[in-house]
């Protein structure tokens, strides 16, 4: 199995039970070893009292892209800690895209950077996620 095939199969296995990302309206645009891109359109229920995309929704999109990137090797991996910097507001109707890239992977610990941008290429947020591999896999590679 190639690394890209493993990443796709890992993403498919995770997506099958990822009710949170589906509920938020996210879609997986691309996955490969150590990288993932997800997108979503900002709907009215994503907006806060200022009429802009709630920061937690932006964080959720970045966190989901991070999750698919760090689980791309079929090793169960969870977030250890994350941080986000909001750079510009997401607005109703914007298509937000989160692109996650692996910065470092050493043993069971990884570091991933995620950029969230809108359809015009305006950076909405920068997110850094630290991951930790745990016991288990997402699918049986013997099948």
Short mmCIF file of N, CA, C and O in Angstrom, two decimals:
data_model
loop_
_atom_site.label_atom_id
_atom_site.label_comp_id
_atom_site.label_asym_id
_atom_site.label_seq_id
_atom_site.Cartn_x
_atom_site.Cartn_y
_atom_site.Cartn_z
N UNK A 1 0.85 -1.17 0.00
CA UNK A 1 0.00 0.00 0.00
C UNK A 1 0.90 1.24 0.00
O UNK A 1 1.85 1.32 0.77
N UNK A 2 0.60 2.18 -0.88
CA UNK A 2 1.40 3.41 -0.92
C UNK A 2 1.02 4.31 0.26
O UNK A 2 -0.07 4.17 0.84
N UNK A 3 1.89 5.26 0.61
CA UNK A 3 1.54 6.20 1.68
C UNK A 3 0.24 6.96 1.39
O UNK A 3 -0.57 7.17 2.30
N UNK A 4 0.00 7.34 0.14
CA UNK A 4 -1.22 8.06 -0.20
C UNK A 4 -2.45 7.16 -0.04
O UNK A 4 -3.48 7.59 0.46
N UNK A 5 -2.33 5.90 -0.46
CA UNK A 5 -3.44 4.96 -0.28
C UNK A 5 -3.74 4.73 1.20
O UNK A 5 -4.92 4.68 1.60
N UNK A 6 -2.70 4.61 2.01
CA UNK A 6 -2.87 4.44 3.46
C UNK A 6 -3.55 5.67 4.06
O UNK A 6 -4.46 5.56 4.89
N UNK A 7 -3.14 6.85 3.64
CA UNK A 7 -3.74 8.09 4.14
C UNK A 7 -5.22 8.15 3.76
O UNK A 7 -6.07 8.52 4.59
N UNK A 8 -5.55 7.79 2.53
CA UNK A 8 -6.94 7.82 2.09
C UNK A 8 -7.80 6.81 2.87
O UNK A 8 -8.90 7.12 3.31
N UNK A 9 -7.26 5.62 3.04
CA UNK A 9 -7.99 4.58 3.77
C UNK A 9 -8.15 4.97 5.25
O UNK A 9 -9.19 4.73 5.85
N UNK A 10 -7.13 5.59 5.83
CA UNK A 10 -7.21 6.08 7.21
C UNK A 10 -8.29 7.15 7.32
O UNK A 10 -9.10 7.14 8.25
N UNK A 11 -8.30 8.08 6.35
CA UNK A 11 -9.31 9.15 6.36
C UNK A 11 -10.71 8.58 6.21
O UNK A 11 -11.64 9.00 6.91
N UNK A 12 -10.88 7.62 5.33
CA UNK A 12 -12.19 7.00 5.14
C UNK A 12 -12.67 6.34 6.43
O UNK A 12 -13.84 6.46 6.80
N UNK A 13 -11.76 5.65 7.13
CA UNK A 13 -12.12 4.99 8.38
C UNK A 13 -12.51 6.01 9.45
O UNK A 13 -13.50 5.83 10.17
N UNK A 14 -11.76 7.10 9.55
CA UNK A 14 -12.09 8.14 10.54
C UNK A 14 -13.39 8.84 10.17
O UNK A 14 -14.22 9.11 11.03
N UNK A 15 -13.55 9.19 8.90
CA UNK A 15 -14.71 9.95 8.44
C UNK A 15 -16.01 9.19 8.71
O UNK A 15 -17.04 9.78 9.02
N UNK A 16 -15.96 7.88 8.61
CA UNK A 16 -17.16 7.07 8.80
C UNK A 16 -17.83 7.34 10.15
O UNK A 16 -19.05 7.29 10.24
N UNK A 17 -17.05 7.64 11.17
CA UNK A 17 -17.59 7.88 12.52
C UNK A 17 -17.42 9.32 12.98
O UNK A 17 -17.67 9.62 14.14
N UNK A 18 -16.98 10.20 12.11
CA UNK A 18 -16.73 11.60 12.50
C UNK A 18 -18.02 12.42 12.34
O UNK A 18 -18.17 13.20 11.41
N UNK A 19 -18.92 12.23 13.26
CA UNK A 19 -20.20 12.94 13.20
C UNK A 19 -20.04 14.43 13.42
O UNK A 19 -20.80 15.23 12.87
N UNK A 20 -19.05 14.85 14.20
CA UNK A 20 -18.85 16.27 14.48
C UNK A 20 -18.48 17.05 13.22
O UNK A 20 -19.07 18.09 12.93
N UNK A 21 -17.50 16.56 12.47
CA UNK A 21 -17.08 17.26 11.25
C UNK A 21 -18.20 17.28 10.21
O UNK A 21 -18.42 18.30 9.55
N UNK A 22 -18.91 16.17 10.09
CA UNK A 22 -20.03 16.12 9.15
C UNK A 22 -21.13 17.08 9.59
O UNK A 22 -21.70 17.80 8.76
N UNK A 23 -21.45 17.10 10.88
CA UNK A 23 -22.49 17.99 11.43
C UNK A 23 -22.16 19.45 11.14
O UNK A 23 -23.04 20.24 10.81
N UNK A 24 -20.88 19.80 11.21
CA UNK A 24 -20.47 21.18 10.95
C UNK A 24 -20.49 21.53 9.47
O UNK A 24 -20.39 22.70 9.10
N UNK A 25 -20.62 20.53 8.59
CA UNK A 25 -20.68 20.78 7.15
C UNK A 25 -19.33 20.72 6.46
O UNK A 25 -19.16 21.25 5.36
N UNK A 26 -18.36 20.06 7.09
CA UNK A 26 -17.03 19.96 6.50
C UNK A 26 -16.97 18.90 5.41
O UNK A 26 -17.77 17.97 5.39
N UNK A 27 -15.99 19.07 4.52
CA UNK A 27 -15.69 18.09 3.49
C UNK A 27 -14.18 17.90 3.45
O UNK A 27 -13.42 18.84 3.68
N UNK A 28 -13.77 16.67 3.15
CA UNK A 28 -12.34 16.38 2.98
C UNK A 28 -12.00 16.64 1.52
O UNK A 28 -12.55 16.00 0.62
N UNK A 29 -11.09 17.57 1.29
CA UNK A 29 -10.67 17.89 -0.08
C UNK A 29 -9.48 17.06 -0.53
O UNK A 29 -9.37 16.71 -1.70
N UNK A 30 -8.57 16.78 0.43
CA UNK A 30 -7.33 16.08 0.08
C UNK A 30 -6.71 15.49 1.34
O UNK A 30 -6.74 16.12 2.39
N UNK A 31 -6.14 14.31 1.21
CA UNK A 31 -5.32 13.72 2.27
C UNK A 31 -4.13 13.04 1.64
O UNK A 31 -4.21 12.51 0.52
N UNK A 32 -3.04 13.07 2.34
CA UNK A 32 -1.83 12.34 1.96
C UNK A 32 -1.04 12.16 3.25
O UNK A 32 -1.44 12.67 4.30
N UNK A 33 0.06 11.48 3.18
CA UNK A 33 0.85 11.25 4.38
C UNK A 33 1.28 12.58 5.01
O UNK A 33 1.97 13.38 4.37
N UNK A 34 0.82 12.84 6.23
CA UNK A 34 1.21 14.04 6.96
C UNK A 34 0.52 15.31 6.54
O UNK A 34 0.90 16.39 7.00
N UNK A 35 -0.49 15.23 5.70
CA UNK A 35 -1.17 16.44 5.24
C UNK A 35 -2.65 16.15 4.99
O UNK A 35 -3.03 15.03 4.68
N UNK A 36 -3.46 17.19 5.17
CA UNK A 36 -4.89 17.07 4.88
C UNK A 36 -5.45 18.46 4.63
O UNK A 36 -4.98 19.45 5.21
N UNK A 37 -6.45 18.53 3.78
CA UNK A 37 -7.15 19.78 3.50
C UNK A 37 -8.65 19.52 3.62
O UNK A 37 -9.18 18.62 2.96
N UNK A 38 -9.31 20.31 4.47
CA UNK A 38 -10.75 20.23 4.66
C UNK A 38 -11.35 21.60 4.41
O UNK A 38 -10.67 22.62 4.56
N UNK A 39 -12.63 21.64 4.03
CA UNK A 39 -13.29 22.92 3.79
C UNK A 39 -14.72 22.88 4.31
O UNK A 39 -15.27 21.80 4.55
N UNK A 40 -15.30 24.07 4.46
CA UNK A 40 -16.70 24.20 4.85
C UNK A 40 -17.17 25.60 4.49
O UNK A 40 -16.38 26.54 4.41
N UNK A 41 -18.46 25.71 4.24
CA UNK A 41 -19.07 27.01 3.97
C UNK A 41 -19.66 27.54 5.26
O UNK A 41 -20.39 26.82 5.96
N UNK A 42 -19.36 28.79 5.60
CA UNK A 42 -19.89 29.41 6.81
C UNK A 42 -21.39 29.66 6.63
O UNK A 42 -21.80 30.42 5.75
N UNK A 43 -22.18 28.99 7.46
CA UNK A 43 -23.64 29.12 7.44
C UNK A 43 -24.07 29.99 8.61
O UNK A 43 -23.28 30.30 9.51
N UNK A 44 -25.34 30.38 8.61
CA UNK A 44 -25.86 31.25 9.66
C UNK A 44 -25.63 30.66 11.05
O UNK A 44 -25.28 31.40 11.98
N UNK A 45 -25.78 29.34 11.19
CA UNK A 45 -25.60 28.73 12.52
C UNK A 45 -24.14 28.67 12.96
O UNK A 45 -23.87 28.31 14.10
N UNK A 46 -23.20 29.04 12.09
CA UNK A 46 -21.79 29.13 12.46
C UNK A 46 -21.42 30.52 12.99
O UNK A 46 -20.31 30.72 13.47
N UNK A 47 -22.32 31.49 12.84
CA UNK A 47 -21.99 32.89 13.15
C UNK A 47 -22.35 33.24 14.59
O UNK A 47 -23.33 32.76 15.15
N UNK A 48 -21.52 34.12 15.17
CA UNK A 48 -21.71 34.56 16.55
C UNK A 48 -22.50 35.86 16.60
O UNK A 48 -23.02 36.33 15.58
N UNK A 49 -22.56 36.48 17.77
CA UNK A 49 -23.30 37.72 17.96
C UNK A 49 -22.75 38.92 17.22
O UNK A 49 -23.42 39.95 17.10
N UNK A 50 -21.53 38.81 16.69
CA UNK A 50 -20.94 39.87 15.87
C UNK A 50 -21.24 39.67 14.39
O UNK A 50 -20.81 40.46 13.55
N UNK A 51 -21.94 38.57 14.08
CA UNK A 51 -22.26 38.28 12.69
C UNK A 51 -21.09 37.70 11.90
O UNK A 51 -21.11 37.73 10.66
N UNK A 52 -20.09 37.20 12.61
CA UNK A 52 -18.92 36.58 11.95
C UNK A 52 -18.81 35.13 12.42
O UNK A 52 -19.43 34.73 13.41
N UNK A 53 -18.02 34.36 11.71
CA UNK A 53 -17.84 32.95 12.06
C UNK A 53 -17.27 32.83 13.47
O UNK A 53 -16.26 33.45 13.80
N UNK A 54 -17.93 32.05 14.28
CA UNK A 54 -17.51 31.83 15.67
C UNK A 54 -16.10 31.24 15.67
O UNK A 54 -15.78 30.34 14.87
N UNK A 55 -15.26 31.74 16.55
CA UNK A 55 -13.89 31.24 16.64
C UNK A 55 -13.81 29.75 16.90
O UNK A 55 -12.91 29.07 16.40
N UNK A 56 -14.75 29.23 17.66
CA UNK A 56 -14.77 27.80 17.93
C UNK A 56 -15.03 26.98 16.68
O UNK A 56 -14.53 25.87 16.55
N UNK A 57 -15.79 27.53 15.74
CA UNK A 57 -16.06 26.84 14.48
C UNK A 57 -14.79 26.84 13.63
O UNK A 57 -14.43 25.82 13.04
N UNK A 58 -14.10 27.97 13.59
CA UNK A 58 -12.83 28.05 12.86
C UNK A 58 -11.83 27.08 13.46
O UNK A 58 -11.12 26.35 12.75
N UNK A 59 -11.76 27.05 14.80
CA UNK A 59 -10.88 26.12 15.49
C UNK A 59 -11.24 24.68 15.14
O UNK A 59 -10.36 23.84 14.88
N UNK A 60 -12.54 24.38 15.13
CA UNK A 60 -13.00 23.03 14.83
C UNK A 60 -12.56 22.58 13.43
O UNK A 60 -12.12 21.44 13.25
N UNK A 61 -12.66 23.47 12.46
CA UNK A 61 -12.22 23.15 11.10
C UNK A 61 -10.72 22.86 11.08
O UNK A 61 -10.27 21.87 10.51
N UNK A 62 -9.94 23.73 11.72
CA UNK A 62 -8.48 23.53 11.78
C UNK A 62 -8.15 22.24 12.51
O UNK A 62 -7.28 21.47 12.09
N UNK A 63 -8.84 21.98 13.61
CA UNK A 63 -8.59 20.78 14.41
C UNK A 63 -8.91 19.52 13.62
O UNK A 63 -8.21 18.51 13.71
N UNK A 64 -9.97 19.54 12.83
CA UNK A 64 -10.31 18.38 12.01
C UNK A 64 -9.26 18.13 10.94
O UNK A 64 -8.86 16.98 10.71
N UNK A 65 -8.77 19.18 10.29
CA UNK A 65 -7.70 19.01 9.29
C UNK A 65 -6.45 18.43 9.96
O UNK A 65 -5.81 17.52 9.43
N UNK A 66 -6.12 18.96 11.12
CA UNK A 66 -5.00 18.44 11.93
C UNK A 66 -5.19 16.95 12.20
O UNK A 66 -4.27 16.15 12.03
N UNK A 67 -6.39 16.56 12.61
CA UNK A 67 -6.67 15.16 12.95
C UNK A 67 -6.45 14.24 11.76
O UNK A 67 -5.84 13.17 11.89
N UNK A 68 -6.93 14.64 10.58
CA UNK A 68 -6.77 13.78 9.41
C UNK A 68 -5.31 13.72 8.97
O UNK A 68 -4.85 12.68 8.51
N UNK A 69 -4.56 14.80 9.15
CA UNK A 69 -3.14 14.79 8.80
C UNK A 69 -2.35 13.88 9.74
O UNK A 69 -1.53 13.08 9.31
N UNK A 70 -2.59 14.01 11.05
CA UNK A 70 -1.77 13.25 11.99
C UNK A 70 -2.19 11.78 12.11
O UNK A 70 -1.43 10.97 12.64
N UNK A 71 -3.34 11.42 11.57
CA UNK A 71 -3.76 10.02 11.55
C UNK A 71 -3.52 9.36 10.20
O UNK A 71 -3.97 8.24 9.96
N UNK A 72 -2.81 10.01 9.32
CA UNK A 72 -2.66 9.55 7.93
C UNK A 72 -1.80 8.31 7.76
O UNK A 72 -1.76 7.74 6.67
N UNK A 73 -1.11 7.88 8.81
CA UNK A 73 -0.25 6.70 8.70
C UNK A 73 -0.90 5.45 9.31
O UNK A 73 -0.23 4.47 9.57
N UNK A 74 -2.21 5.52 9.58
CA UNK A 74 -2.94 4.41 10.18
C UNK A 74 -2.45 4.09 11.58
O UNK A 74 -2.50 2.96 12.03
N UNK A 75 -1.99 5.08 12.29
CA UNK A 75 -1.64 4.97 13.70
C UNK A 75 -2.59 5.88 14.46
O UNK A 75 -2.65 7.08 14.17
N UNK A 76 -3.37 5.32 15.37
CA UNK A 76 -4.30 6.14 16.14
C UNK A 76 -3.53 7.26 16.84
O UNK A 76 -2.55 7.01 17.55
N UNK A 77 -3.96 8.49 16.60
CA UNK A 77 -3.25 9.67 17.10
C UNK A 77 -4.27 10.70 17.56
O UNK A 77 -5.28 10.92 16.91
N UNK A 78 -3.98 11.32 18.70
CA UNK A 78 -4.89 12.32 19.27
C UNK A 78 -4.14 13.63 19.50
O UNK A 78 -2.91 13.68 19.46
N UNK A 79 -4.91 14.68 19.76
CA UNK A 79 -4.32 15.98 20.07
C UNK A 79 -3.76 15.97 21.48
O UNK A 79 -4.40 15.50 22.41
N UNK A 80 -2.56 16.49 21.61
CA UNK A 80 -1.94 16.67 22.92
C UNK A 80 -2.23 18.08 23.43
O UNK A 80 -2.63 18.27 24.55
N UNK A 81 -2.03 19.06 22.56
CA UNK A 81 -2.46 20.43 22.79
C UNK A 81 -2.37 21.21 21.50
O UNK A 81 -1.66 20.85 20.58
N UNK A 82 -3.17 22.28 21.44
CA UNK A 82 -3.27 23.09 20.22
C UNK A 82 -3.34 24.56 20.60
O UNK A 82 -3.73 24.91 21.72
N UNK A 83 -2.99 25.40 19.64
CA UNK A 83 -3.19 26.84 19.82
C UNK A 83 -3.58 27.43 18.48
O UNK A 83 -3.29 26.89 17.43
N UNK A 84 -4.30 28.56 18.56
CA UNK A 84 -4.77 29.20 17.33
C UNK A 84 -4.63 30.70 17.46
O UNK A 84 -4.80 31.26 18.55
N UNK A 85 -4.29 31.33 16.36
CA UNK A 85 -4.28 32.79 16.27
C UNK A 85 -5.26 33.18 15.17
O UNK A 85 -5.15 32.70 14.03
N UNK A 86 -6.25 34.01 15.54
CA UNK A 86 -7.24 34.48 14.58
C UNK A 86 -6.71 35.75 13.90
O UNK A 86 -6.27 36.67 14.58
N UNK A 87 -6.72 35.75 12.58
CA UNK A 87 -6.11 36.84 11.82
C UNK A 87 -7.13 37.74 11.15
O UNK A 87 -6.88 38.92 10.94
N UNK A 88 -8.27 37.17 10.76
CA UNK A 88 -9.33 37.93 10.08
C UNK A 88 -10.63 37.18 10.32
O UNK A 88 -10.61 35.96 10.57
N UNK A 89 -11.76 37.85 10.23
CA UNK A 89 -13.03 37.15 10.45
C UNK A 89 -13.46 36.34 9.23
O UNK A 89 -13.26 36.76 8.09
N UNK A 90 -14.06 35.19 9.52
CA UNK A 90 -14.79 34.47 8.49
C UNK A 90 -16.19 35.04 8.47
O UNK A 90 -16.73 35.43 9.51
N UNK A 91 -16.79 35.14 7.30
CA UNK A 91 -18.11 35.77 7.18
C UNK A 91 -19.12 34.79 6.59
O UNK A 91 -18.75 33.83 5.91
N UNK A 92 -20.37 35.07 6.85
CA UNK A 92 -21.46 34.26 6.31
C UNK A 92 -21.26 34.07 4.81
O UNK A 92 -21.05 35.03 4.08
N UNK A 93 -21.31 32.83 4.36
CA UNK A 93 -21.13 32.51 2.94
C UNK A 93 -19.70 32.22 2.53
O UNK A 93 -19.48 31.68 1.45
N UNK A 94 -18.73 32.58 3.36
CA UNK A 94 -17.33 32.28 3.04
C UNK A 94 -17.11 30.77 2.97
O UNK A 94 -17.70 30.00 3.75
N UNK A 95 -16.26 30.35 2.06
CA UNK A 95 -15.80 28.97 2.03
C UNK A 95 -14.43 28.98 2.70
O UNK A 95 -13.48 29.56 2.17
N UNK A 96 -14.37 28.38 3.88
CA UNK A 96 -13.11 28.31 4.62
C UNK A 96 -12.43 26.99 4.32
O UNK A 96 -13.06 25.93 4.29
N UNK A 97 -11.13 27.06 4.08
CA UNK A 97 -10.32 25.88 3.79
C UNK A 97 -9.18 25.82 4.79
O UNK A 97 -8.48 26.82 5.01
N UNK A 98 -9.02 24.66 5.41
CA UNK A 98 -7.94 24.42 6.38
C UNK A 98 -6.96 23.44 5.76
O UNK A 98 -7.33 22.32 5.40
N UNK A 99 -5.72 23.87 5.64
CA UNK A 99 -4.67 23.02 5.09
C UNK A 99 -3.66 22.70 6.19
O UNK A 99 -3.01 23.60 6.72
N UNK A 100 -3.58 21.42 6.55
CA UNK A 100 -2.68 20.95 7.61
C UNK A 100 -1.44 20.31 7.01
O UNK A 100 -1.54 19.52 6.06
N UNK A 101 -0.29 20.65 7.58
CA UNK A 101 0.99 20.13 7.13
C UNK A 101 1.82 19.68 8.32
O UNK A 101 1.95 20.41 9.31
N UNK A 102 2.39 18.51 8.20
CA UNK A 102 3.26 17.99 9.25
C UNK A 102 4.58 18.77 9.25
O UNK A 102 5.22 18.92 8.22
N UNK A 103 4.96 19.25 10.42
CA UNK A 103 6.21 19.98 10.60
C UNK A 103 7.29 19.04 11.14
O UNK A 103 8.44 19.10 10.73
N UNK A 104 6.89 18.17 12.07
CA UNK A 104 7.83 17.27 12.71
C UNK A 104 7.10 16.03 13.20
O UNK A 104 5.97 16.13 13.68
N UNK A 105 7.75 14.88 13.09
CA UNK A 105 7.24 13.64 13.66
C UNK A 105 8.43 12.90 14.24
O UNK A 105 9.35 12.52 13.51
N UNK A 106 8.44 12.74 15.56
CA UNK A 106 9.54 12.07 16.25
C UNK A 106 8.93 11.12 17.28
O UNK A 106 8.29 11.57 18.24
N UNK A 107 9.11 9.84 17.05
CA UNK A 107 8.52 8.85 17.95
C UNK A 107 7.01 8.97 17.94
O UNK A 107 6.38 8.94 16.89
N UNK A 108 6.42 9.17 19.11
CA UNK A 108 4.96 9.25 19.22
C UNK A 108 4.43 10.67 19.16
O UNK A 108 3.23 10.90 19.24
N UNK A 109 5.32 11.66 19.01
CA UNK A 109 4.91 13.07 19.05
C UNK A 109 5.07 13.75 17.70
O UNK A 109 6.08 13.57 17.02
N UNK A 110 4.06 14.55 17.34
CA UNK A 110 4.11 15.28 16.08
C UNK A 110 3.70 16.72 16.26
O UNK A 110 3.02 17.07 17.23
N UNK A 111 4.14 17.55 15.32
CA UNK A 111 3.76 18.96 15.28
C UNK A 111 3.21 19.23 13.88
O UNK A 111 3.82 18.86 12.87
N UNK A 112 2.06 19.92 13.84
CA UNK A 112 1.37 20.20 12.59
C UNK A 112 0.95 21.66 12.55
O UNK A 112 0.46 22.18 13.55
N UNK A 113 1.14 22.30 11.42
CA UNK A 113 0.66 23.66 11.21
C UNK A 113 -0.54 23.61 10.27
O UNK A 113 -0.54 22.87 9.29
N UNK A 114 -1.55 24.41 10.62
CA UNK A 114 -2.77 24.48 9.82
C UNK A 114 -3.07 25.94 9.51
O UNK A 114 -3.11 26.77 10.42
N UNK A 115 -3.24 26.24 8.24
CA UNK A 115 -3.66 27.57 7.81
C UNK A 115 -5.10 27.49 7.35
O UNK A 115 -5.44 26.63 6.54
N UNK A 116 -5.93 28.38 7.90
CA UNK A 116 -7.32 28.47 7.48
C UNK A 116 -7.45 29.74 6.64
O UNK A 116 -7.09 30.83 7.10
N UNK A 117 -7.93 29.59 5.41
CA UNK A 117 -8.10 30.72 4.49
C UNK A 117 -9.51 30.72 3.93
O UNK A 117 -10.19 29.69 3.93
N UNK A 118 -9.93 31.88 3.41
CA UNK A 118 -11.24 31.94 2.76
C UNK A 118 -11.07 31.74 1.25
O UNK A 118 -9.95 31.54 0.76
N UNK A 119 -12.16 31.84 0.52
CA UNK A 119 -12.16 31.59 -0.92
C UNK A 119 -11.32 32.61 -1.70
O UNK A 119 -10.94 32.35 -2.85
N UNK A 120 -11.01 33.75 -1.09
CA UNK A 120 -10.17 34.77 -1.75
C UNK A 120 -8.70 34.65 -1.36
O UNK A 120 -7.89 35.50 -1.73
N UNK A 121 -8.36 33.63 -0.58
CA UNK A 121 -6.98 33.44 -0.15
C UNK A 121 -6.61 34.26 1.08
O UNK A 121 -5.44 34.28 1.46
N UNK A 122 -7.57 34.94 1.70
CA UNK A 122 -7.31 35.71 2.91
C UNK A 122 -7.13 34.73 4.06
O UNK A 122 -7.98 33.86 4.30
N UNK A 123 -6.01 34.86 4.78
CA UNK A 123 -5.77 34.00 5.93
C UNK A 123 -6.69 34.40 7.07
O UNK A 123 -6.70 35.55 7.50
N UNK A 124 -7.46 33.44 7.55
CA UNK A 124 -8.41 33.64 8.64
C UNK A 124 -7.76 33.28 9.97
O UNK A 124 -7.99 33.95 10.99
N UNK A 125 -6.95 32.20 9.99
CA UNK A 125 -6.33 31.75 11.24
C UNK A 125 -5.10 30.91 10.95
O UNK A 125 -4.99 30.28 9.89
N UNK A 126 -4.21 30.89 11.93
CA UNK A 126 -3.06 29.99 11.94
C UNK A 126 -3.17 29.15 13.20
O UNK A 126 -3.39 29.69 14.29
N UNK A 127 -3.04 27.85 13.05
CA UNK A 127 -3.23 26.88 14.13
C UNK A 127 -2.00 26.00 14.20
O UNK A 127 -1.45 25.63 13.17
N UNK A 128 -1.56 25.68 15.39
CA UNK A 128 -0.48 24.70 15.57
C UNK A 128 -1.00 23.61 16.48
O UNK A 128 -1.53 23.87 17.56
N UNK A 129 -0.88 22.37 16.02
CA UNK A 129 -1.33 21.22 16.79
C UNK A 129 -0.19 20.29 17.12
O UNK A 129 0.67 20.03 16.29
N UNK A 130 -0.18 19.83 18.36
CA UNK A 130 0.79 18.85 18.80
C UNK A 130 0.04 17.54 19.03
O UNK A 130 -0.99 17.52 19.72
N UNK A 131 0.53 16.47 18.44
CA UNK A 131 -0.16 15.19 18.48
C UNK A 131 0.62 14.17 19.31
O UNK A 131 1.82 14.31 19.54
N UNK A 132 -0.11 13.13 19.69
CA UNK A 132 0.49 12.02 20.42
C UNK A 132 -0.14 10.73 19.91
O UNK A 132 -1.37 10.57 19.93
N UNK A 133 0.69 9.83 19.42
CA UNK A 133 0.20 8.53 18.97
C UNK A 133 -0.18 7.69 20.19
O UNK A 133 0.48 7.72 21.22
N UNK A 134 -1.29 6.96 20.04
CA UNK A 134 -1.78 6.07 21.10
C UNK A 134 -1.88 4.66 20.52
O UNK A 134 -1.63 4.45 19.33
N UNK A 135 -2.26 3.73 21.34
CA UNK A 135 -2.38 2.35 20.88
C UNK A 135 -3.50 2.22 19.86
O UNK A 135 -4.54 2.87 19.97
N UNK A 136 -3.28 1.40 18.86
CA UNK A 136 -4.33 1.08 17.91
C UNK A 136 -4.11 1.65 16.52
O UNK A 136 -3.26 2.51 16.31
N UNK A 137 -4.92 1.14 15.61
CA UNK A 137 -4.91 1.60 14.22
C UNK A 137 -6.33 1.92 13.82
O UNK A 137 -7.28 1.64 14.54
N UNK A 138 -6.48 2.54 12.66
CA UNK A 138 -7.79 2.92 12.16
C UNK A 138 -8.44 1.82 11.33
O UNK A 138 -9.66 1.74 11.24
N UNK A 139 -7.62 0.99 10.72
CA UNK A 139 -8.13 -0.12 9.92
C UNK A 139 -7.09 -1.25 9.93
O UNK A 139 -5.92 -1.01 10.23
N UNK A 140 -7.53 -2.44 9.62
CA UNK A 140 -6.67 -3.61 9.60
C UNK A 140 -6.00 -3.68 8.23
O UNK A 140 -6.68 -3.85 7.21
N UNK A 141 -4.69 -3.54 8.20
CA UNK A 141 -3.98 -3.54 6.92
C UNK A 141 -3.84 -4.93 6.32
O UNK A 141 -3.36 -5.06 5.20
N UNK A 142 -4.29 -5.95 7.01
CA UNK A 142 -4.26 -7.32 6.48
C UNK A 142 -5.40 -7.59 5.52
O UNK A 142 -5.40 -8.57 4.80
N UNK A 143 -6.42 -6.69 5.56
CA UNK A 143 -7.60 -6.90 4.68
C UNK A 143 -7.30 -6.56 3.26
O UNK A 143 -6.56 -5.73 2.91
#
